[in-house]
């Protein structure tokens, strides 16, 4: 019985709470009242017979947006016979005589300065009013930042510091920046033809995230590495982004997975020829002979020896992207590492790894006929391999037999 007396009032209390919550939810779903519910009006119609200043008479002297800038009855009376009570329904709904709604603005703006000193026309900022009835029906009635940036860009006319126009800069982030997955997809917006990132971000902004160090060692500190958008902090009540590191601290153990699949992305920050070699060269000598090998190099038959074997997987990779191979195999600017195997020191056909297709350059008058420093002589080193060699012997015998 005691339990019954406890649960009964509790159930009633929960029921009352849910009822009140449902009522409040319904109120929240009610459509917001606009000037379309208060008066009958058409900007499109009036733009044909008068100009903006004739109706919005207070704008030219206004120095802040929260001044009363909408037309009053006395302004309408300059054209309309407001004393004709039989004609009220042309503008007014029955029993609706409320003042027009003016939205409170959170921006700092001086109409008087822009109109009187800068001699700007209303339509230069407020576009599309000549095609709608009510102002809110035009998507660009309130100037977008892309319009403001034509003057406020720190270059042509005015500064573009946020606090010049925005009363508060807390969470001052565009709507599309707040969408899920924006940070993963922002590169597509940044590279689009109509991107306008520079309205807020200068040239150094990208480098706050897209920056890298030479290598990762025990002496690195948290300031050496950066990770986009985390954690967030506030500075002077403005939400700022603190960047701490690009990759997870254990990334050195898993980076090979990304390197195999996202090499193009790695190279946006890291120069392969120098960055990778810092770790993949433990002995401090030739990158090709010392240090940690890529996983592909440790597979069976990565290199096959013998004429007709095809050379193995290394030959396939070299034909696909020889520049990637040279990032490690380049002997400090001397002859390429390939000549350790791909060399013809006897001039006898069929005794060396096959490098060229059958008949390669046959019939061409190449520079090997006249230049002792021809690249051909990096591999073809037999005694007769020279511009004045004996035809039919050694290297010259490949074509002149």
mmCIF file of C-alpha atoms in Angstrom:
data_model
loop_
_atom_site.group_PDB
_atom_site.id
_atom_site.type_symbol
_atom_site.label_atom_id
_atom_site.label_comp_id
_atom_site.label_asym_id
_atom_site.label_seq_id
_atom_site.Cartn_x
_atom_site.Cartn_y
_atom_site.Cartn_z
ATOM 1 C CA UNK A 1 0.000 0.000 0.000
ATOM 2 C CA UNK A 2 2.840 2.375 0.799
ATOM 3 C CA UNK A 3 4.331 1.773 -2.666
ATOM 4 C CA UNK A 4 0.927 2.551 -4.215
ATOM 5 C CA UNK A 5 0.759 5.932 -2.493
ATOM 6 C CA UNK A 6 4.279 6.740 -3.729
ATOM 7 C CA UNK A 7 3.804 5.784 -7.399
ATOM 8 C CA UNK A 8 0.374 7.399 -7.858
ATOM 9 C CA UNK A 9 1.529 11.025 -7.205
ATOM 10 C CA UNK A 10 4.710 10.354 -9.165
ATOM 11 C CA UNK A 11 2.724 9.141 -12.172
ATOM 12 C CA UNK A 12 0.467 12.202 -12.037
ATOM 13 C CA UNK A 13 3.517 14.476 -11.863
ATOM 14 C CA UNK A 14 5.072 12.821 -14.925
ATOM 15 C CA UNK A 15 1.763 13.097 -16.807
ATOM 16 C CA UNK A 16 1.506 16.828 -16.058
ATOM 17 C CA UNK A 17 5.118 17.355 -17.148
ATOM 18 C CA UNK A 18 4.569 15.570 -20.471
ATOM 19 C CA UNK A 19 1.381 17.524 -21.133
ATOM 20 C CA UNK A 20 3.089 20.881 -20.547
ATOM 21 C CA UNK A 21 6.037 19.817 -22.707
ATOM 22 C CA UNK A 22 3.693 18.828 -25.536
ATOM 23 C CA UNK A 23 1.906 22.198 -25.364
ATOM 24 C CA UNK A 24 5.224 24.056 -25.468
ATOM 25 C CA UNK A 25 6.352 21.926 -28.416
ATOM 26 C CA UNK A 26 3.204 22.847 -30.331
ATOM 27 C CA UNK A 27 3.863 26.502 -29.641
ATOM 28 C CA UNK A 28 7.377 26.113 -30.996
ATOM 29 C CA UNK A 29 6.002 24.688 -34.232
ATOM 30 C CA UNK A 30 3.749 27.655 -34.873
ATOM 31 C CA UNK A 31 4.828 29.657 -37.953
ATOM 32 C CA UNK A 32 6.632 32.912 -37.168
ATOM 33 C CA UNK A 33 4.556 36.002 -37.801
ATOM 34 C CA UNK A 34 5.796 38.293 -40.578
ATOM 35 C CA UNK A 35 4.762 41.610 -42.104
ATOM 36 C CA UNK A 36 2.899 39.573 -44.689
ATOM 37 C CA UNK A 37 0.359 38.873 -41.904
ATOM 38 C CA UNK A 38 0.034 42.573 -41.026
ATOM 39 C CA UNK A 39 -0.239 44.519 -44.258
ATOM 40 C CA UNK A 40 -0.719 44.039 -48.006
ATOM 41 C CA UNK A 41 2.309 45.357 -49.848
ATOM 42 C CA UNK A 42 4.415 44.848 -52.988
ATOM 43 C CA UNK A 43 7.982 46.097 -53.443
ATOM 44 C CA UNK A 44 7.779 45.054 -57.077
ATOM 45 C CA UNK A 45 4.753 47.318 -57.692
ATOM 46 C CA UNK A 46 6.142 50.304 -55.781
ATOM 47 C CA UNK A 47 9.574 50.089 -57.467
ATOM 48 C CA UNK A 48 7.851 51.069 -60.728
ATOM 49 C CA UNK A 49 6.474 54.348 -59.337
ATOM 50 C CA UNK A 50 8.918 55.516 -56.642
ATOM 51 C CA UNK A 51 12.407 55.005 -55.215
ATOM 52 C CA UNK A 52 13.551 53.450 -51.936
ATOM 53 C CA UNK A 53 14.315 56.741 -50.176
ATOM 54 C CA UNK A 54 10.776 58.073 -50.717
ATOM 55 C CA UNK A 55 9.368 55.354 -48.450
ATOM 56 C CA UNK A 56 12.306 54.613 -46.153
ATOM 57 C CA UNK A 57 12.811 58.241 -45.196
ATOM 58 C CA UNK A 58 14.806 57.599 -41.994
ATOM 59 C CA UNK A 59 17.507 55.497 -43.641
ATOM 60 C CA UNK A 60 19.647 58.332 -45.030
ATOM 61 C CA UNK A 61 20.166 59.787 -41.534
ATOM 62 C CA UNK A 62 20.446 56.478 -39.643
ATOM 63 C CA UNK A 63 23.751 55.504 -38.041
ATOM 64 C CA UNK A 64 22.675 52.122 -36.606
ATOM 65 C CA UNK A 65 20.540 49.245 -37.871
ATOM 66 C CA UNK A 66 18.215 49.142 -34.884
ATOM 67 C CA UNK A 67 16.837 52.606 -35.692
ATOM 68 C CA UNK A 68 13.231 52.504 -36.910
ATOM 69 C CA UNK A 69 13.791 52.151 -40.671
ATOM 70 C CA UNK A 70 10.392 50.893 -41.885
ATOM 71 C CA UNK A 71 7.841 53.364 -43.352
ATOM 72 C CA UNK A 72 5.243 54.878 -41.003
ATOM 73 C CA UNK A 73 1.679 55.885 -41.846
ATOM 74 C CA UNK A 74 2.635 59.522 -42.494
ATOM 75 C CA UNK A 75 5.025 58.394 -45.241
ATOM 76 C CA UNK A 76 2.315 56.331 -46.924
ATOM 77 C CA UNK A 77 0.006 59.367 -46.748
ATOM 78 C CA UNK A 78 2.179 61.250 -49.236
ATOM 79 C CA UNK A 79 0.720 59.043 -51.969
ATOM 80 C CA UNK A 80 -2.262 57.231 -50.418
ATOM 81 C CA UNK A 81 -5.445 58.838 -49.095
ATOM 82 C CA UNK A 82 -5.276 57.432 -45.579
ATOM 83 C CA UNK A 83 -8.416 59.303 -44.590
ATOM 84 C CA UNK A 84 -10.557 57.307 -47.025
ATOM 85 C CA UNK A 85 -11.880 54.668 -44.623
ATOM 86 C CA UNK A 86 -13.737 52.894 -47.435
ATOM 87 C CA UNK A 87 -10.426 52.023 -49.047
ATOM 88 C CA UNK A 88 -8.544 50.686 -46.011
ATOM 89 C CA UNK A 89 -8.797 47.085 -47.211
ATOM 90 C CA UNK A 90 -6.492 47.846 -50.109
ATOM 91 C CA UNK A 91 -3.569 47.720 -47.666
ATOM 92 C CA UNK A 92 -4.946 46.555 -44.302
ATOM 93 C CA UNK A 93 -6.439 43.260 -43.249
ATOM 94 C CA UNK A 94 -9.682 43.478 -41.295
ATOM 95 C CA UNK A 95 -9.090 44.296 -37.606
ATOM 96 C CA UNK A 96 -5.297 44.136 -38.038
ATOM 97 C CA UNK A 97 -3.650 47.455 -37.218
ATOM 98 C CA UNK A 98 -0.318 46.383 -35.698
ATOM 99 C CA UNK A 99 2.966 48.198 -36.357
ATOM 100 C CA UNK A 100 5.264 46.576 -38.892
ATOM 101 C CA UNK A 101 7.787 44.096 -37.498
ATOM 102 C CA UNK A 102 11.439 45.149 -37.665
ATOM 103 C CA UNK A 103 13.928 42.399 -36.907
ATOM 104 C CA UNK A 104 16.569 43.256 -34.329
ATOM 105 C CA UNK A 105 20.011 43.254 -35.895
ATOM 106 C CA UNK A 106 23.290 42.074 -34.367
ATOM 107 C CA UNK A 107 25.383 44.028 -36.876
ATOM 108 C CA UNK A 108 27.061 47.415 -36.750
ATOM 109 C CA UNK A 109 26.194 49.454 -39.832
ATOM 110 C CA UNK A 110 25.961 53.142 -40.681
ATOM 111 C CA UNK A 111 23.491 53.820 -43.519
ATOM 112 C CA UNK A 112 24.175 57.561 -43.385
ATOM 113 C CA UNK A 113 27.902 57.069 -44.062
ATOM 114 C CA UNK A 114 27.376 54.680 -46.966
ATOM 115 C CA UNK A 115 24.638 56.791 -48.598
ATOM 116 C CA UNK A 116 25.837 60.352 -47.988
ATOM 117 C CA UNK A 117 29.627 59.967 -47.973
ATOM 118 C CA UNK A 118 30.165 56.912 -50.138
ATOM 119 C CA UNK A 119 27.221 57.844 -52.420
ATOM 120 C CA UNK A 120 26.045 54.251 -52.670
ATOM 121 C CA UNK A 121 22.652 53.289 -54.078
ATOM 122 C CA UNK A 122 20.262 51.135 -52.016
ATOM 123 C CA UNK A 123 20.043 48.517 -54.774
ATOM 124 C CA UNK A 124 23.820 48.041 -54.696
ATOM 125 C CA UNK A 125 23.431 46.101 -51.438
ATOM 126 C CA UNK A 126 19.713 45.236 -51.244
ATOM 127 C CA UNK A 127 19.163 43.183 -54.367
ATOM 128 C CA UNK A 128 16.040 41.501 -55.692
ATOM 129 C CA UNK A 129 13.415 43.741 -54.086
ATOM 130 C CA UNK A 130 12.048 44.772 -57.454
ATOM 131 C CA UNK A 131 10.912 41.197 -58.049
ATOM 132 C CA UNK A 132 9.123 40.375 -54.759
ATOM 133 C CA UNK A 133 6.305 41.691 -52.631
ATOM 134 C CA UNK A 134 7.804 41.467 -49.156
ATOM 135 C CA UNK A 135 11.468 42.070 -48.363
ATOM 136 C CA UNK A 136 12.045 38.720 -46.637
ATOM 137 C CA UNK A 137 11.011 36.929 -49.844
ATOM 138 C CA UNK A 138 14.223 38.056 -51.535
ATOM 139 C CA UNK A 139 17.181 35.793 -50.718
ATOM 140 C CA UNK A 140 19.599 38.704 -51.039
ATOM 141 C CA UNK A 141 17.625 41.513 -49.416
ATOM 142 C CA UNK A 142 20.167 41.469 -46.592
ATOM 143 C CA UNK A 143 23.574 41.728 -48.259
ATOM 144 C CA UNK A 144 25.602 38.491 -48.016
ATOM 145 C CA UNK A 145 29.248 38.754 -46.998
ATOM 146 C CA UNK A 146 30.248 38.017 -50.580
ATOM 147 C CA UNK A 147 28.702 41.391 -51.440
ATOM 148 C CA UNK A 148 30.333 43.228 -48.531
ATOM 149 C CA UNK A 149 33.762 41.818 -49.418
ATOM 150 C CA UNK A 150 33.807 43.812 -52.655
ATOM 151 C CA UNK A 151 34.636 46.841 -50.482
ATOM 152 C CA UNK A 152 35.592 45.353 -47.105
ATOM 153 C CA UNK A 153 38.642 43.388 -48.184
ATOM 154 C CA UNK A 154 41.596 45.280 -46.681
ATOM 155 C CA UNK A 155 42.688 46.128 -50.220
ATOM 156 C CA UNK A 156 40.319 48.334 -52.181
ATOM 157 C CA UNK A 157 38.315 50.529 -49.789
ATOM 158 C CA UNK A 158 37.623 49.274 -46.265
ATOM 159 C CA UNK A 159 38.952 46.899 -43.625
ATOM 160 C CA UNK A 160 37.474 43.437 -43.148
ATOM 161 C CA UNK A 161 38.002 42.918 -39.417
ATOM 162 C CA UNK A 162 35.029 40.979 -38.033
ATOM 163 C CA UNK A 163 34.482 43.308 -35.073
ATOM 164 C CA UNK A 164 33.987 46.297 -37.395
ATOM 165 C CA UNK A 165 30.541 44.989 -38.363
ATOM 166 C CA UNK A 166 29.700 42.170 -35.956
ATOM 167 C CA UNK A 167 28.653 43.100 -32.413
ATOM 168 C CA UNK A 168 29.582 39.616 -31.191
ATOM 169 C CA UNK A 169 32.032 37.250 -32.834
ATOM 170 C CA UNK A 170 31.122 34.215 -30.700
ATOM 171 C CA UNK A 171 30.353 31.225 -32.950
ATOM 172 C CA UNK A 172 30.662 33.463 -36.005
ATOM 173 C CA UNK A 173 30.729 30.501 -38.392
ATOM 174 C CA UNK A 174 28.875 30.144 -41.719
ATOM 175 C CA UNK A 175 26.020 27.637 -41.817
ATOM 176 C CA UNK A 176 27.793 25.258 -44.179
ATOM 177 C CA UNK A 177 30.786 25.138 -41.799
ATOM 178 C CA UNK A 178 28.518 23.674 -39.122
ATOM 179 C CA UNK A 179 27.358 20.739 -41.237
ATOM 180 C CA UNK A 180 28.459 17.238 -40.283
ATOM 181 C CA UNK A 181 31.544 16.235 -42.222
ATOM 182 C CA UNK A 182 32.455 19.779 -43.307
ATOM 183 C CA UNK A 183 36.104 19.385 -42.314
ATOM 184 C CA UNK A 184 36.454 16.261 -44.413
ATOM 185 C CA UNK A 185 34.777 17.880 -47.410
ATOM 186 C CA UNK A 186 36.050 21.460 -47.061
ATOM 187 C CA UNK A 187 38.766 20.893 -49.651
ATOM 188 C CA UNK A 188 36.090 20.510 -52.341
ATOM 189 C CA UNK A 189 34.537 23.848 -51.383
ATOM 190 C CA UNK A 190 37.957 25.508 -51.234
ATOM 191 C CA UNK A 191 38.860 24.385 -54.760
ATOM 192 C CA UNK A 192 35.473 25.192 -56.307
ATOM 193 C CA UNK A 193 35.299 27.919 -58.940
ATOM 194 C CA UNK A 194 33.036 30.110 -56.775
ATOM 195 C CA UNK A 195 34.871 29.591 -53.474
ATOM 196 C CA UNK A 196 35.012 32.686 -51.280
ATOM 197 C CA UNK A 197 37.126 31.423 -48.380
ATOM 198 C CA UNK A 198 39.310 34.521 -48.534
ATOM 199 C CA UNK A 199 36.438 36.605 -47.144
ATOM 200 C CA UNK A 200 37.443 35.366 -43.698
ATOM 201 C CA UNK A 201 40.675 33.413 -44.154
ATOM 202 C CA UNK A 202 43.961 34.897 -45.313
ATOM 203 C CA UNK A 203 46.726 33.051 -47.137
ATOM 204 C CA UNK A 204 48.374 31.879 -43.912
ATOM 205 C CA UNK A 205 45.197 30.308 -42.498
ATOM 206 C CA UNK A 206 45.562 27.003 -44.363
ATOM 207 C CA UNK A 207 49.069 26.586 -42.998
ATOM 208 C CA UNK A 208 47.693 26.419 -39.453
ATOM 209 C CA UNK A 209 46.590 22.853 -40.250
ATOM 210 C CA UNK A 210 48.416 21.952 -43.448
ATOM 211 C CA UNK A 211 51.948 22.078 -42.073
ATOM 212 C CA UNK A 212 54.416 19.377 -41.215
ATOM 213 C CA UNK A 213 57.739 18.793 -39.504
ATOM 214 C CA UNK A 214 60.740 17.031 -40.976
ATOM 215 C CA UNK A 215 60.414 13.880 -38.914
ATOM 216 C CA UNK A 216 59.165 12.485 -35.602
ATOM 217 C CA UNK A 217 61.702 11.935 -32.820
ATOM 218 C CA UNK A 218 61.771 11.738 -29.035
ATOM 219 C CA UNK A 219 62.548 15.467 -28.859
ATOM 220 C CA UNK A 220 59.334 16.609 -30.545
ATOM 221 C CA UNK A 221 56.895 18.638 -28.485
ATOM 222 C CA UNK A 222 53.147 19.045 -28.929
ATOM 223 C CA UNK A 223 53.721 22.316 -30.776
ATOM 224 C CA UNK A 224 55.565 20.453 -33.515
ATOM 225 C CA UNK A 225 52.466 18.590 -34.631
ATOM 226 C CA UNK A 226 49.028 19.792 -35.627
ATOM 227 C CA UNK A 227 45.594 18.225 -35.805
ATOM 228 C CA UNK A 228 42.728 20.126 -37.405
ATOM 229 C CA UNK A 229 39.875 21.611 -35.333
ATOM 230 C CA UNK A 230 40.519 20.020 -31.914
ATOM 231 C CA UNK A 231 40.362 20.971 -29.110
ATOM 232 C CA UNK A 232 38.322 24.187 -29.177
ATOM 233 C CA UNK A 233 39.082 27.138 -26.929
ATOM 234 C CA UNK A 234 37.704 30.630 -26.389
ATOM 235 C CA UNK A 235 39.830 33.785 -26.558
ATOM 236 C CA UNK A 236 38.172 37.087 -25.642
ATOM 237 C CA UNK A 237 34.788 35.320 -25.883
ATOM 238 C CA UNK A 238 35.576 34.305 -29.464
ATOM 239 C CA UNK A 239 35.663 30.643 -30.313
ATOM 240 C CA UNK A 240 39.162 29.882 -31.527
ATOM 241 C CA UNK A 241 40.740 26.705 -32.893
ATOM 242 C CA UNK A 242 43.826 25.311 -31.228
ATOM 243 C CA UNK A 243 45.760 22.993 -33.499
ATOM 244 C CA UNK A 244 47.876 20.373 -31.731
ATOM 245 C CA UNK A 245 48.979 17.722 -34.212
ATOM 246 C CA UNK A 246 48.307 16.322 -37.667
ATOM 247 C CA UNK A 247 48.528 12.601 -36.980
ATOM 248 C CA UNK A 248 47.968 10.393 -33.962
ATOM 249 C CA UNK A 249 51.046 9.888 -31.827
ATOM 250 C CA UNK A 250 51.302 6.233 -32.882
ATOM 251 C CA UNK A 251 51.007 7.126 -36.544
ATOM 252 C CA UNK A 252 54.617 6.162 -37.230
ATOM 253 C CA UNK A 253 53.542 2.523 -36.831
ATOM 254 C CA UNK A 254 50.570 2.706 -39.213
ATOM 255 C CA UNK A 255 51.543 5.430 -41.698
ATOM 256 C CA UNK A 256 52.582 2.838 -44.247
ATOM 257 C CA UNK A 257 48.913 1.996 -44.856
ATOM 258 C CA UNK A 258 48.138 5.580 -45.832
ATOM 259 C CA UNK A 259 51.382 5.962 -47.752
ATOM 260 C CA UNK A 260 50.357 3.051 -50.004
ATOM 261 C CA UNK A 261 46.872 4.407 -50.667
ATOM 262 C CA UNK A 262 47.106 8.190 -50.230
ATOM 263 C CA UNK A 263 50.548 9.074 -51.520
ATOM 264 C CA UNK A 264 49.185 12.157 -53.281
ATOM 265 C CA UNK A 265 47.791 13.490 -49.992
ATOM 266 C CA UNK A 266 51.052 12.845 -48.136
ATOM 267 C CA UNK A 267 52.922 14.860 -50.734
ATOM 268 C CA UNK A 268 50.806 17.962 -50.110
ATOM 269 C CA UNK A 269 52.921 18.477 -46.972
ATOM 270 C CA UNK A 270 55.839 16.056 -47.190
ATOM 271 C CA UNK A 271 58.513 16.026 -49.860
ATOM 272 C CA UNK A 272 59.146 12.346 -50.501
ATOM 273 C CA UNK A 273 62.786 12.720 -51.486
ATOM 274 C CA UNK A 274 63.720 14.262 -48.125
ATOM 275 C CA UNK A 275 60.986 13.481 -45.613
ATOM 276 C CA UNK A 276 60.768 9.694 -46.018
ATOM 277 C CA UNK A 277 64.528 9.352 -46.199
ATOM 278 C CA UNK A 278 64.955 10.858 -42.721
ATOM 279 C CA UNK A 279 63.641 7.642 -41.175
ATOM 280 C CA UNK A 280 64.212 5.138 -43.976
ATOM 281 C CA UNK A 281 67.968 5.592 -43.785
ATOM 282 C CA UNK A 282 69.247 4.366 -40.423
ATOM 283 C CA UNK A 283 72.882 4.078 -41.488
ATOM 284 C CA UNK A 284 73.360 7.595 -42.785
ATOM 285 C CA UNK A 285 74.649 6.389 -46.158
ATOM 286 C CA UNK A 286 73.034 5.304 -49.405
ATOM 287 C CA UNK A 287 69.245 5.192 -49.022
ATOM 288 C CA UNK A 288 69.110 2.273 -51.435
ATOM 289 C CA UNK A 289 71.419 0.026 -49.440
ATOM 290 C CA UNK A 290 70.611 0.877 -45.806
ATOM 291 C CA UNK A 291 67.592 1.619 -43.660
ATOM 292 C CA UNK A 292 64.032 0.271 -43.453
ATOM 293 C CA UNK A 293 62.693 -1.338 -46.610
ATOM 294 C CA UNK A 294 59.146 -0.816 -47.896
ATOM 295 C CA UNK A 295 56.916 -3.871 -47.463
ATOM 296 C CA UNK A 296 56.818 -4.487 -51.225
ATOM 297 C CA UNK A 297 60.593 -4.998 -51.258
ATOM 298 C CA UNK A 298 60.401 -7.897 -48.813
ATOM 299 C CA UNK A 299 57.956 -10.008 -50.829
ATOM 300 C CA UNK A 300 59.170 -13.222 -52.520
ATOM 301 C CA UNK A 301 60.388 -12.691 -56.084
ATOM 302 C CA UNK A 302 60.430 -8.930 -55.704
ATOM 303 C CA UNK A 303 63.564 -9.112 -57.842
ATOM 304 C CA UNK A 304 64.165 -12.039 -60.200
ATOM 305 C CA UNK A 305 67.575 -12.595 -61.767
ATOM 306 C CA UNK A 306 68.197 -13.974 -65.225
ATOM 307 C CA UNK A 307 67.405 -13.226 -68.823
ATOM 308 C CA UNK A 308 63.745 -13.840 -69.574
ATOM 309 C CA UNK A 309 62.531 -13.820 -65.942
ATOM 310 C CA UNK A 310 60.871 -10.420 -66.313
ATOM 311 C CA UNK A 311 62.689 -8.896 -63.371
ATOM 312 C CA UNK A 312 59.917 -9.573 -60.836
ATOM 313 C CA UNK A 313 57.666 -7.066 -59.051
ATOM 314 C CA UNK A 314 60.365 -4.402 -58.932
ATOM 315 C CA UNK A 315 60.311 -4.144 -62.715
ATOM 316 C CA UNK A 316 56.553 -3.556 -62.683
ATOM 317 C CA UNK A 317 56.842 -0.833 -60.041
ATOM 318 C CA UNK A 318 59.741 0.838 -61.840
ATOM 319 C CA UNK A 319 57.813 0.982 -65.110
ATOM 320 C CA UNK A 320 54.773 2.338 -63.301
ATOM 321 C CA UNK A 321 56.481 5.141 -61.338
ATOM 322 C CA UNK A 322 60.250 5.387 -61.716
ATOM 323 C CA UNK A 323 60.263 8.764 -59.928
ATOM 324 C CA UNK A 324 59.009 7.121 -56.758
ATOM 325 C CA UNK A 325 61.884 4.637 -56.943
ATOM 326 C CA UNK A 326 64.400 7.440 -57.387
ATOM 327 C CA UNK A 327 63.283 9.098 -54.138
ATOM 328 C CA UNK A 328 65.450 6.473 -52.383
ATOM 329 C CA UNK A 329 67.518 4.914 -55.146
ATOM 330 C CA UNK A 330 69.544 7.773 -56.467
ATOM 331 C CA UNK A 331 73.054 7.454 -54.988
ATOM 332 C CA UNK A 332 73.332 11.090 -53.897
ATOM 333 C CA UNK A 333 73.038 12.500 -57.412
ATOM 334 C CA UNK A 334 75.446 10.052 -59.053
ATOM 335 C CA UNK A 335 74.467 7.374 -61.572
ATOM 336 C CA UNK A 336 71.065 5.850 -60.708
ATOM 337 C CA UNK A 337 71.021 2.771 -58.495
ATOM 338 C CA UNK A 338 69.636 0.707 -61.394
ATOM 339 C CA UNK A 339 73.106 0.432 -62.949
ATOM 340 C CA UNK A 340 74.170 -1.876 -60.137
ATOM 341 C CA UNK A 341 72.335 -4.615 -62.061
ATOM 342 C CA UNK A 342 71.250 -3.109 -65.353
ATOM 343 C CA UNK A 343 74.710 -2.801 -66.895
ATOM 344 C CA UNK A 344 76.198 -4.173 -70.093
ATOM 345 C CA UNK A 345 79.934 -4.508 -69.532
ATOM 346 C CA UNK A 346 80.658 -7.121 -72.164
ATOM 347 C CA UNK A 347 78.517 -6.035 -75.117
ATOM 348 C CA UNK A 348 77.203 -9.551 -75.641
ATOM 349 C CA UNK A 349 73.481 -9.748 -76.424
ATOM 350 C CA UNK A 350 71.229 -11.800 -74.130
ATOM 351 C CA UNK A 351 73.566 -11.838 -71.121
ATOM 352 C CA UNK A 352 72.148 -8.850 -69.186
ATOM 353 C CA UNK A 353 68.773 -7.865 -67.649
ATOM 354 C CA UNK A 354 66.420 -6.731 -70.384
ATOM 355 C CA UNK A 355 65.876 -2.991 -70.157
ATOM 356 C CA UNK A 356 64.749 -1.960 -73.629
ATOM 357 C CA UNK A 357 62.169 -3.469 -75.950
ATOM 358 C CA UNK A 358 63.419 -5.341 -78.954
ATOM 359 C CA UNK A 359 64.720 -2.938 -81.631
ATOM 360 C CA UNK A 360 64.828 0.030 -79.192
ATOM 361 C CA UNK A 361 66.100 3.158 -81.013
ATOM 362 C CA UNK A 362 67.239 0.975 -83.925
ATOM 363 C CA UNK A 363 67.816 3.141 -86.976
ATOM 364 C CA UNK A 364 67.986 6.386 -84.976
ATOM 365 C CA UNK A 365 70.972 8.679 -85.226
ATOM 366 C CA UNK A 366 71.227 9.149 -81.449
ATOM 367 C CA UNK A 367 73.784 11.137 -79.474
ATOM 368 C CA UNK A 368 75.759 7.973 -78.699
ATOM 369 C CA UNK A 369 77.284 8.352 -82.181
ATOM 370 C CA UNK A 370 78.990 11.641 -81.274
ATOM 371 C CA UNK A 371 78.865 12.270 -77.497
ATOM 372 C CA UNK A 372 81.199 10.400 -75.157
ATOM 373 C CA UNK A 373 78.906 11.503 -72.259
ATOM 374 C CA UNK A 374 75.753 10.041 -73.735
ATOM 375 C CA UNK A 375 73.448 8.535 -71.090
ATOM 376 C CA UNK A 376 73.717 5.206 -72.938
ATOM 377 C CA UNK A 377 77.285 4.824 -71.714
ATOM 378 C CA UNK A 378 76.086 4.748 -68.105
ATOM 379 C CA UNK A 379 75.118 1.113 -68.677
ATOM 380 C CA UNK A 380 76.911 0.099 -71.859
ATOM 381 C CA UNK A 381 80.524 0.017 -70.695
ATOM 382 C CA UNK A 382 82.258 -2.582 -72.826
ATOM 383 C CA UNK A 383 85.569 -1.603 -74.398
ATOM 384 C CA UNK A 384 83.997 -0.845 -77.767
ATOM 385 C CA UNK A 385 81.146 1.330 -76.366
ATOM 386 C CA UNK A 386 82.218 4.718 -77.711
ATOM 387 C CA UNK A 387 81.217 7.061 -80.552
ATOM 388 C CA UNK A 388 84.055 5.803 -82.776
ATOM 389 C CA UNK A 389 83.489 2.128 -81.908
ATOM 390 C CA UNK A 390 83.934 -0.692 -84.376
ATOM 391 C CA UNK A 391 80.659 -1.548 -86.070
ATOM 392 C CA UNK A 392 79.459 -5.048 -85.391
ATOM 393 C CA UNK A 393 81.488 -5.372 -82.168
ATOM 394 C CA UNK A 394 80.148 -5.057 -78.570
ATOM 395 C CA UNK A 395 77.721 -2.225 -78.036
ATOM 396 C CA UNK A 396 77.848 -1.158 -81.671
ATOM 397 C CA UNK A 397 76.950 -4.676 -82.645
ATOM 398 C CA UNK A 398 73.415 -4.287 -81.249
ATOM 399 C CA UNK A 399 72.468 -2.455 -84.435
ATOM 400 C CA UNK A 400 75.483 -2.646 -86.761
ATOM 401 C CA UNK A 401 75.922 -6.392 -87.127
#
